XYZ file of C-alpha atoms in Angstrom:
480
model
C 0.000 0.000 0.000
C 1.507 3.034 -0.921
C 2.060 5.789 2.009
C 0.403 8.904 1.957
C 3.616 10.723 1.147
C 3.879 8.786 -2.036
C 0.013 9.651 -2.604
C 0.608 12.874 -2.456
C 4.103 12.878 -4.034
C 1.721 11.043 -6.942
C -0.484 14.560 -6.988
C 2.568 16.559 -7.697
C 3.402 14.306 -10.221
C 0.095 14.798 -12.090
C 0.939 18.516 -11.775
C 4.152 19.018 -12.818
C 3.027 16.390 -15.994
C -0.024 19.162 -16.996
C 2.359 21.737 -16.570
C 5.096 20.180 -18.821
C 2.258 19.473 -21.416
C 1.335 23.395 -20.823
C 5.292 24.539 -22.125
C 4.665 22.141 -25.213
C 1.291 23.277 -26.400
C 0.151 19.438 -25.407
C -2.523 19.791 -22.927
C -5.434 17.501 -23.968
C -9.230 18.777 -23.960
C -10.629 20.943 -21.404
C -12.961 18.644 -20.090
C -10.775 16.009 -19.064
C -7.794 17.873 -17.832
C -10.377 20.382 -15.385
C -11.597 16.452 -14.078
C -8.350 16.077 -13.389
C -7.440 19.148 -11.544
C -10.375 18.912 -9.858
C -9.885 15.115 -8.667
C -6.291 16.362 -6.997
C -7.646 19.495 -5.300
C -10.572 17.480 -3.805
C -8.354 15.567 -2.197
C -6.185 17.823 -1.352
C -8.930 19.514 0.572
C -10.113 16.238 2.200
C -6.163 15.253 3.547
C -5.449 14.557 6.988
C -3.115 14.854 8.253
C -2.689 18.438 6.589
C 1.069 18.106 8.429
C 4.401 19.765 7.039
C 4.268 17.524 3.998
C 1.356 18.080 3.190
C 1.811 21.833 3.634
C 5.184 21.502 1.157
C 3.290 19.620 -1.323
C 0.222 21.306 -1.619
C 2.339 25.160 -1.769
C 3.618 23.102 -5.181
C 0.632 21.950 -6.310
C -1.926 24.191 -6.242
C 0.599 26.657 -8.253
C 1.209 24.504 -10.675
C -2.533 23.738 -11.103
C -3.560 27.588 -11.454
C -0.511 28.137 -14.203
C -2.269 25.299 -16.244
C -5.837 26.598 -16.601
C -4.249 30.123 -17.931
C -5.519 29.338 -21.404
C -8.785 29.095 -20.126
C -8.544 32.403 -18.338
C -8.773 30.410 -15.441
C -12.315 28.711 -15.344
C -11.908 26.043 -12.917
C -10.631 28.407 -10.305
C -13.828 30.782 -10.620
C -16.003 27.999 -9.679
C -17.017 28.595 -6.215
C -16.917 25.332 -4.678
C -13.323 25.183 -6.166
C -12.582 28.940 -4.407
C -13.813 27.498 -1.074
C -11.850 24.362 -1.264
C -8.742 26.440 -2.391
C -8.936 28.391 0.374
C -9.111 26.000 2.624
C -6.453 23.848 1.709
C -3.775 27.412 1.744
C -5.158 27.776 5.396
C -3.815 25.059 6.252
C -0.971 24.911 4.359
C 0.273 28.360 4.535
C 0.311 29.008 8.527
C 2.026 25.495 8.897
C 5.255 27.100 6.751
C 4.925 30.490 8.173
C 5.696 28.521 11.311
C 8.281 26.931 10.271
C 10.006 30.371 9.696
C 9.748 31.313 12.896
C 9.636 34.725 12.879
C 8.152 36.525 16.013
C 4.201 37.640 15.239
C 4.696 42.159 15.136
C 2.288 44.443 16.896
C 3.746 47.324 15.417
C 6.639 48.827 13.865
C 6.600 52.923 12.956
C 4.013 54.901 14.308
C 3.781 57.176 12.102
C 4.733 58.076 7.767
C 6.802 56.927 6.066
C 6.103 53.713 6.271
C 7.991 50.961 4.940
C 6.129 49.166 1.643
C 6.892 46.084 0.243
C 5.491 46.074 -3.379
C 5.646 41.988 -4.384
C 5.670 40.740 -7.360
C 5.284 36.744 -7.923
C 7.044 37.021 -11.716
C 9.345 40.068 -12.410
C 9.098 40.539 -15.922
C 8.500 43.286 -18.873
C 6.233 40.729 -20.595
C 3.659 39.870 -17.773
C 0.773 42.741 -17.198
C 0.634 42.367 -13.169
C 4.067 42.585 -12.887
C 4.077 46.472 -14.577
C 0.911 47.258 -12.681
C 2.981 46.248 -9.334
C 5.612 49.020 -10.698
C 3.166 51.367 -12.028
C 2.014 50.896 -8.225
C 5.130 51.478 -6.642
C 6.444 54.874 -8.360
C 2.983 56.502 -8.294
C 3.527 56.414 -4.302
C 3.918 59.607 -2.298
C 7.119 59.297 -0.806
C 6.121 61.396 2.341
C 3.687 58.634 3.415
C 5.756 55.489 2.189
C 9.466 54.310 1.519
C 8.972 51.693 -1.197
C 10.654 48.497 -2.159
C 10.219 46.270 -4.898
C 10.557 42.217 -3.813
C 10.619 39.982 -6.756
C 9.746 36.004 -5.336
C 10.356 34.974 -9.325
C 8.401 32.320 -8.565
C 8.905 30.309 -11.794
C 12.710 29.896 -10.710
C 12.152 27.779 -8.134
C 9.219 25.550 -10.141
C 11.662 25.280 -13.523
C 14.686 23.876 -10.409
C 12.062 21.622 -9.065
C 10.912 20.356 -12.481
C 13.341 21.243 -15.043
C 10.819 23.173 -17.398
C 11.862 26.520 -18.395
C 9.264 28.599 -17.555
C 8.592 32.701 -18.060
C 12.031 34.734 -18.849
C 13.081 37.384 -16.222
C 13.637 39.717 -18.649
C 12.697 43.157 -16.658
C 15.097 45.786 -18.213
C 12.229 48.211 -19.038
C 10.484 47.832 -15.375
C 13.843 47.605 -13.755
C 15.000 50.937 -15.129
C 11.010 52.514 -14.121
C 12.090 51.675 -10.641
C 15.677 52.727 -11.238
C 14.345 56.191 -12.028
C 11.974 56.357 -9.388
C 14.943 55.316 -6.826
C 13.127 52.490 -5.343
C 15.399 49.256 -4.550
C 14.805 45.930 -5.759
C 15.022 43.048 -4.101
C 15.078 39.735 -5.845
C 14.938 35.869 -4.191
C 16.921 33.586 -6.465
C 15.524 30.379 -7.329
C 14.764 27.943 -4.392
C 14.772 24.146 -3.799
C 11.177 24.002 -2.968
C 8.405 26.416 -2.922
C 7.811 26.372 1.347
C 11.871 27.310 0.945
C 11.009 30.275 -1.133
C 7.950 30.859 0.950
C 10.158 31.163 4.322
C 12.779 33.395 2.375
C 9.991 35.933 1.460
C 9.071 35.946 4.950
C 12.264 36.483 6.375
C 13.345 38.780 3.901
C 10.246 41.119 4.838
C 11.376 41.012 8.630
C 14.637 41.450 7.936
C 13.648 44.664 6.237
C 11.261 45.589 8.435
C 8.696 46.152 6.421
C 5.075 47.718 7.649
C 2.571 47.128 4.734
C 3.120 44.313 1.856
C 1.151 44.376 -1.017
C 1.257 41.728 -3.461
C 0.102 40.886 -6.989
C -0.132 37.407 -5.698
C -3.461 35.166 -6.863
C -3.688 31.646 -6.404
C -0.023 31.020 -7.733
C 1.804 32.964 -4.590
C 1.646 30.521 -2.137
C 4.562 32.421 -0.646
C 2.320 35.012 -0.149
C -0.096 33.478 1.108
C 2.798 32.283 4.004
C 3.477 35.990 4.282
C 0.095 37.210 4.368
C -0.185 35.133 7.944
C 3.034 34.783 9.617
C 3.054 38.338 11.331
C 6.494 39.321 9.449
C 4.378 42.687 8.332
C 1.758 44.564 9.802
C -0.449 44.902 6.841
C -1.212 42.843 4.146
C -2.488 43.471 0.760
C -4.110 42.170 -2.490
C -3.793 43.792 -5.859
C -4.731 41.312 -7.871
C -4.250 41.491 -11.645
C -7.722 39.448 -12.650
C -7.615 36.917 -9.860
C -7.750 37.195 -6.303
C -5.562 35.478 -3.401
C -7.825 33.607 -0.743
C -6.224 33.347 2.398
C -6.163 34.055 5.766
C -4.273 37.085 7.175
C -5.254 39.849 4.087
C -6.273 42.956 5.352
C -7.898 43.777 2.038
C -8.662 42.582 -1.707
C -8.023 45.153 -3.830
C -10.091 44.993 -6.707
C -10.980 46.461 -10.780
C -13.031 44.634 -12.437
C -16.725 45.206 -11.887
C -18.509 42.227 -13.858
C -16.558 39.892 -11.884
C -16.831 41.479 -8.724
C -20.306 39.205 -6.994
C -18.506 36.134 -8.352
C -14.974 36.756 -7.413
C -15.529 38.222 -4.364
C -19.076 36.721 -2.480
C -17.636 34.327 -0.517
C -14.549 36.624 0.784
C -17.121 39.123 1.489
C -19.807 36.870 3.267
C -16.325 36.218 5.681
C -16.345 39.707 6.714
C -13.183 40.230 3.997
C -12.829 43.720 3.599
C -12.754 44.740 -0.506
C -11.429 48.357 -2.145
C -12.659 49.049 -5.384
C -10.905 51.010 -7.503
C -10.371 51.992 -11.026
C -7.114 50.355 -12.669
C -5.174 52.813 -14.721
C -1.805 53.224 -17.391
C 0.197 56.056 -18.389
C -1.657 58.628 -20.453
C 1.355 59.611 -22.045
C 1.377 63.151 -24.321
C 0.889 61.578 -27.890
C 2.511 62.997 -31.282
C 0.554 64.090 -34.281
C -1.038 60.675 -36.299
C -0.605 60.384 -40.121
C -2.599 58.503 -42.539
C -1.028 55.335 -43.574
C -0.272 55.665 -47.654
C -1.899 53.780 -50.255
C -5.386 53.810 -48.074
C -4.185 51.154 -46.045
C -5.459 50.514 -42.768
C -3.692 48.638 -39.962
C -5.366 46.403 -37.400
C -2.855 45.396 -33.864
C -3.490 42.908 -31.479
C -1.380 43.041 -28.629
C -1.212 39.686 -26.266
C 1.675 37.532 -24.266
C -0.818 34.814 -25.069
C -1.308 34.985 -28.612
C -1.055 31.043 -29.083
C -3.715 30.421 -26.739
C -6.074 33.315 -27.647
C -5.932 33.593 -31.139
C -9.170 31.119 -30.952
C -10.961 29.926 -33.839
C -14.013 31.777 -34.266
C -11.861 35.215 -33.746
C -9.496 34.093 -36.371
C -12.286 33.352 -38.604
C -14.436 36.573 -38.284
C -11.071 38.571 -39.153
C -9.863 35.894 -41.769
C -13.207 37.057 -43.467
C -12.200 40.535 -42.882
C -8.986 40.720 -44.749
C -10.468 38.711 -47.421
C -13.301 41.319 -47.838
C -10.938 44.425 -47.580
C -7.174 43.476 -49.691
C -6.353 47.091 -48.067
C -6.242 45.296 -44.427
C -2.807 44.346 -42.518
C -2.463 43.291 -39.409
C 0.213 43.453 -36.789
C 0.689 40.848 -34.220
C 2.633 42.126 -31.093
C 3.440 39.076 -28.449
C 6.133 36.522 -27.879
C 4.319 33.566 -29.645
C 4.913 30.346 -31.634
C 4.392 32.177 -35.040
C 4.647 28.899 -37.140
C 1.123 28.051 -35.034
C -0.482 31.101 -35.157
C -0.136 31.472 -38.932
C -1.493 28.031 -39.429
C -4.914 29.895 -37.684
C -5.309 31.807 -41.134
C -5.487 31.390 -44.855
C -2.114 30.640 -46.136
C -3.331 33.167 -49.212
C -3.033 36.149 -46.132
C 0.687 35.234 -45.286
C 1.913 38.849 -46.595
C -0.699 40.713 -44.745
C 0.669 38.850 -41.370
C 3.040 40.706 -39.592
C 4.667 39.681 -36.374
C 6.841 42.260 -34.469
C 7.724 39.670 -31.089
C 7.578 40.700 -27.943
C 8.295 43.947 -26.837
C 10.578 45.294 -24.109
C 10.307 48.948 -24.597
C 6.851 50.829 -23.415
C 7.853 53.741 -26.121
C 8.143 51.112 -29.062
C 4.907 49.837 -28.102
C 3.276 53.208 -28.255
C 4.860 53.519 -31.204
C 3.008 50.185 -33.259
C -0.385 51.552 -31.664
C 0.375 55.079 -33.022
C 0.967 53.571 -36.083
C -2.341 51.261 -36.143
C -5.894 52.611 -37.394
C -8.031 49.880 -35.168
C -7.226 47.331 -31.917
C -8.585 44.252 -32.148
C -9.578 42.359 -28.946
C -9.168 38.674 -29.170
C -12.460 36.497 -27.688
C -13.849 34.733 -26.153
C -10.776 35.525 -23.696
C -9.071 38.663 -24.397
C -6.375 40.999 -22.809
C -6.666 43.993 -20.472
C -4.054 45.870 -19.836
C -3.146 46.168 -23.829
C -6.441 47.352 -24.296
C -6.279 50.573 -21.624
C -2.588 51.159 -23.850
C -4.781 51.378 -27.101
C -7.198 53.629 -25.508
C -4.384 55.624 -24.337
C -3.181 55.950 -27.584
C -6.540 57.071 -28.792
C -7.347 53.943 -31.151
C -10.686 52.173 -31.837
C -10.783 48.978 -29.723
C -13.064 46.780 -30.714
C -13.440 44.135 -28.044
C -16.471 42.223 -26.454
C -18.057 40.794 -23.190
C -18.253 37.068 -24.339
C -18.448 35.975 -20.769
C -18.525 35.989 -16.708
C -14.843 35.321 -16.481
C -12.104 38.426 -16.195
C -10.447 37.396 -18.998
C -13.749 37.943 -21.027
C -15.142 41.063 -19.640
C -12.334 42.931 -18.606
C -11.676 44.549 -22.073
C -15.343 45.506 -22.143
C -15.535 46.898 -18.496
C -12.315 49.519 -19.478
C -14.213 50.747 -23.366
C -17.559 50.839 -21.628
C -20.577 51.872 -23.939
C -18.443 50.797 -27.190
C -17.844 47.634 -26.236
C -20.103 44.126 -27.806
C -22.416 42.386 -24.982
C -22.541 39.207 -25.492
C -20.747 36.890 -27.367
C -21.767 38.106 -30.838
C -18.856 37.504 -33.459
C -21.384 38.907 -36.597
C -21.530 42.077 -34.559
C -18.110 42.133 -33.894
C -17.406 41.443 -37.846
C -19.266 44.429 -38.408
C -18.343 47.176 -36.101
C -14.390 46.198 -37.667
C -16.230 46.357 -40.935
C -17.888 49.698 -40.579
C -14.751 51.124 -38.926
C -12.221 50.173 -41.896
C -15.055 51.502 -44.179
C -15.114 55.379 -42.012
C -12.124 57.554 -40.818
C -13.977 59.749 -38.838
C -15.808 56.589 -37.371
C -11.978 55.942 -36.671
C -11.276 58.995 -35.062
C -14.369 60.035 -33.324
C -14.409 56.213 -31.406
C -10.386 56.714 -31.039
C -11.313 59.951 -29.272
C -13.808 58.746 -26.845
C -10.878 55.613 -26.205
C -8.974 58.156 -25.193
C -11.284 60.937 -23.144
C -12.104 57.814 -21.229
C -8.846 56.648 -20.450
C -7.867 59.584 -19.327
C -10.625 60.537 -17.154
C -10.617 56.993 -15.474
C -7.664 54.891 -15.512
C -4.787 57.468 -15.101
C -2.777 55.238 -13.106
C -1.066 58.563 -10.757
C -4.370 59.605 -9.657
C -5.460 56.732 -9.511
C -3.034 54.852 -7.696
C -2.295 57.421 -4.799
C -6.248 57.464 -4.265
C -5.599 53.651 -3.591
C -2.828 54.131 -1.395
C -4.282 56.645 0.998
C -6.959 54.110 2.176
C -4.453 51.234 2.291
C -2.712 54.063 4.675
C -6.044 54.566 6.540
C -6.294 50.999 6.994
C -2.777 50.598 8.581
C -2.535 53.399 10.495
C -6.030 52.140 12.144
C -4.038 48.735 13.440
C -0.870 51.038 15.151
């Protein structure tokens, strides 16, 4: 009979196998691999004894698990009886490892501002959307209430050590040099033997520093976090969460955007007495040069996305297939790391020329620059991007996106364009407001000025994110 270390040992296995099939664009169907997931974390939930191996194992597991279901924007995890049961499982997990790091539980530090800030980011990279909203974060702080810090846990390091998968690239020269600029230090864990290892270094590091108030762009991947969140090593904790929340014990408050997932995301943290601070998430607005019009009459549709192989689904690609084979003056720009062998094989081979793909970009300015030079964004669905869609508003294009769904990944886009945005999930209606745009410049221009009014009357990430930052203040300063 096998022991219930091997069981669970068995789990992990399962998990690092989806995850490895996840790097090779070789998961199976949807269906079956979500039975799967869901077979581990039930028993997971169910495991006694939830001791320190258990603890170890399931800070592995359950990160693993969340990585896989990206391509669905994360549908399992939205399920409530799956929130409950992943909540419960990281409270018991997480205090056991805090434990183990046995750092004293604080009453207070500093009684009064500055106050130190510990602004944590799970993946530290140019490519990854929560990881520039963590910086965007940081530098729009008011130095005379807080002394920030960056932390990177890179948590990938430690899972590519443990399984030998390379996972997302640290490449952060454009974020590193925001913080540079701003002065604020970064920290950075190296790559760990285990996750619990990286989850007592994060917690150490944070008392060693003495920080006051963490905030973290955790979700359900940070287990460290979630060890952070409840061993005492800060004051305050707190959740800005790109999409997805973190539930666990020891948060002082979710911070939270989007407004269609809100009920959903949040009910059962709220029916806990969790506390929840809306606010509006926010970019750049950045002072834009004088537009041209392309020559020759042609017009240039962008799509912007770090998941282009996953997202470029077929009923999007067909709708816009149609398009450029209606309109020979169309060409469109793909922006994203991607495999562009398999993303080309999602078109006509006959629209090969009018396929461009520029690779991922590590330079905010060059991005502006390909949406400057674009006439219309194009919002992939059913799951679509967020972040790249407040960037085109910014830059005052068209974006033409829809609400195909209840999950963040397929509302989001609609929440930040508002009254120009699809309800439903209605490709023919999407077909045509592209249509009707390529056929009208000043449709162009009058929906590329309303992108941009509204992005800069909402989601100005300064204002903003200092509004944010007072009430995480009023919140702390409540505990001294």
């Amino acid at each position: 009979m096998n022991s219930a270390t091997d069981v669970l040992a068995g789990f992990y296995a399962e998990a690092r196998g989806l995850f490895s099939a996840l790097q090779k664009n070789a998961l199976g169907d949807v269906a079956s691999r979500h039975s799967q997931m869901e077979r581990i974390i039930n028993a997971l939930a169910e495991w006694n004894p939830k001791d320190q191996v258990f603890a170890a194992l399931a800070g592995e597991i359950i990160p693993l698990l969340f990585t896989v279901d990206v391509p669905t924007g994360y549908a399992l995890f939205h399920r409530r009886e799956i929130i409950e049961k992943v909540w419960a499982i990281y409270g018991s997990a997480a205090p056991t490892i805090a434990k183990s790091a046995d750092v004293p539980r604080l009453v207070s530090r500093r009684k009064k501002e500055p106050f130190k800030i510990a602004c944590i980011s799970s993946i530290f990279s140019d490519f990854i959307a929560p990881a520039q909203a963590m910086v965007n974060f940081a530098t729009a702080l008011d130095k005379a209430d807080f002394s920030p810090v960056f932390i990177s846990t890179n948590q990938f390091f430690t899972h590519e050590k443990r399984i030998g998968e390379n996972g997302l690239g640290d490449w952060n020269i454009g974020l590193g040099t925001e913080l540079a600029r701003a002065e604020i230090p970064v920290l950075t864990i190296p790559g760990q033997e285990s996750i619990s290892s990286l989850s007592s270094k994060l917690i150490g590091l944070c008392a060693e520093q003495e920080i006051d108030i963490a905030v973290s762009n955790a979700s359900v991947f940070g287990f460290p976090d979630a060890c952070l969140a409840i061993s005492g090593a800060t004051v305050s904790f707190f959740d800005l969460h790109q999409g997805f929340p973190l539930y666990a014990d020891g948060i002082d408050a979710i911070l939270h955007f989007n407004s269609s997932t809100r009920a959903a995301q949040l009910g059962p943290w709220e029916e806990r007495g969790g506390r929840v601070l809306d606010y509006c998430f926010g970019v750049e607005i950045l002072t834009l040069p004088d537009k041209h019009p392309a020559p020759n009459g042609t017009v240039y549709l962008i799509t912007v996305s770090n998941h282009l192989d996953s997202r470029m689904d077929g009923p999007f690609c067909s709708i816009v297939s149609r398009l450029l084979m209606e309109f020979p003056q169309l060409h469109y720009q793909f922006v994203g790391a991607c495999d562009e062998t398999l993303v080309r094989s999602k078109f006509p081979s006959e629209l090969a020329e009018r396929l461009e793909f520029s690779g991922a970009v590590r330079d905010r300015a060059l991005l502006t620059a390909y949406l400057m030079n674009s006439d219309i964004y194009l919002n992939e669905f059913p799951v679509g991007g967020g972040r790249s869609v407040l960037e085109a508003m910014a830059a005052s294009l068209p974006v033409v996106t829809m609400r195909s769904g209840d999950l963040h990944v397929e509302s989001l886009g609609a929440d930040f364009v508002g009254e120009d945005s699809i309800i439903g999930l209605e490709p023919e209606k999407y077909y045509g407001l592209v249509k009707a745009l390529v056929l009208s410049p000043s449709l162009r221009r009058s929906m590329g000025n309303r992108m941009r009014m509204r992005a800069e009357n909402l989601f100005d990430m300064r204002k903003n994110y200092r509004e944010l930052s007072e009430r995480i203040l009023n919140i702390h300063c409540a505990k001294l």
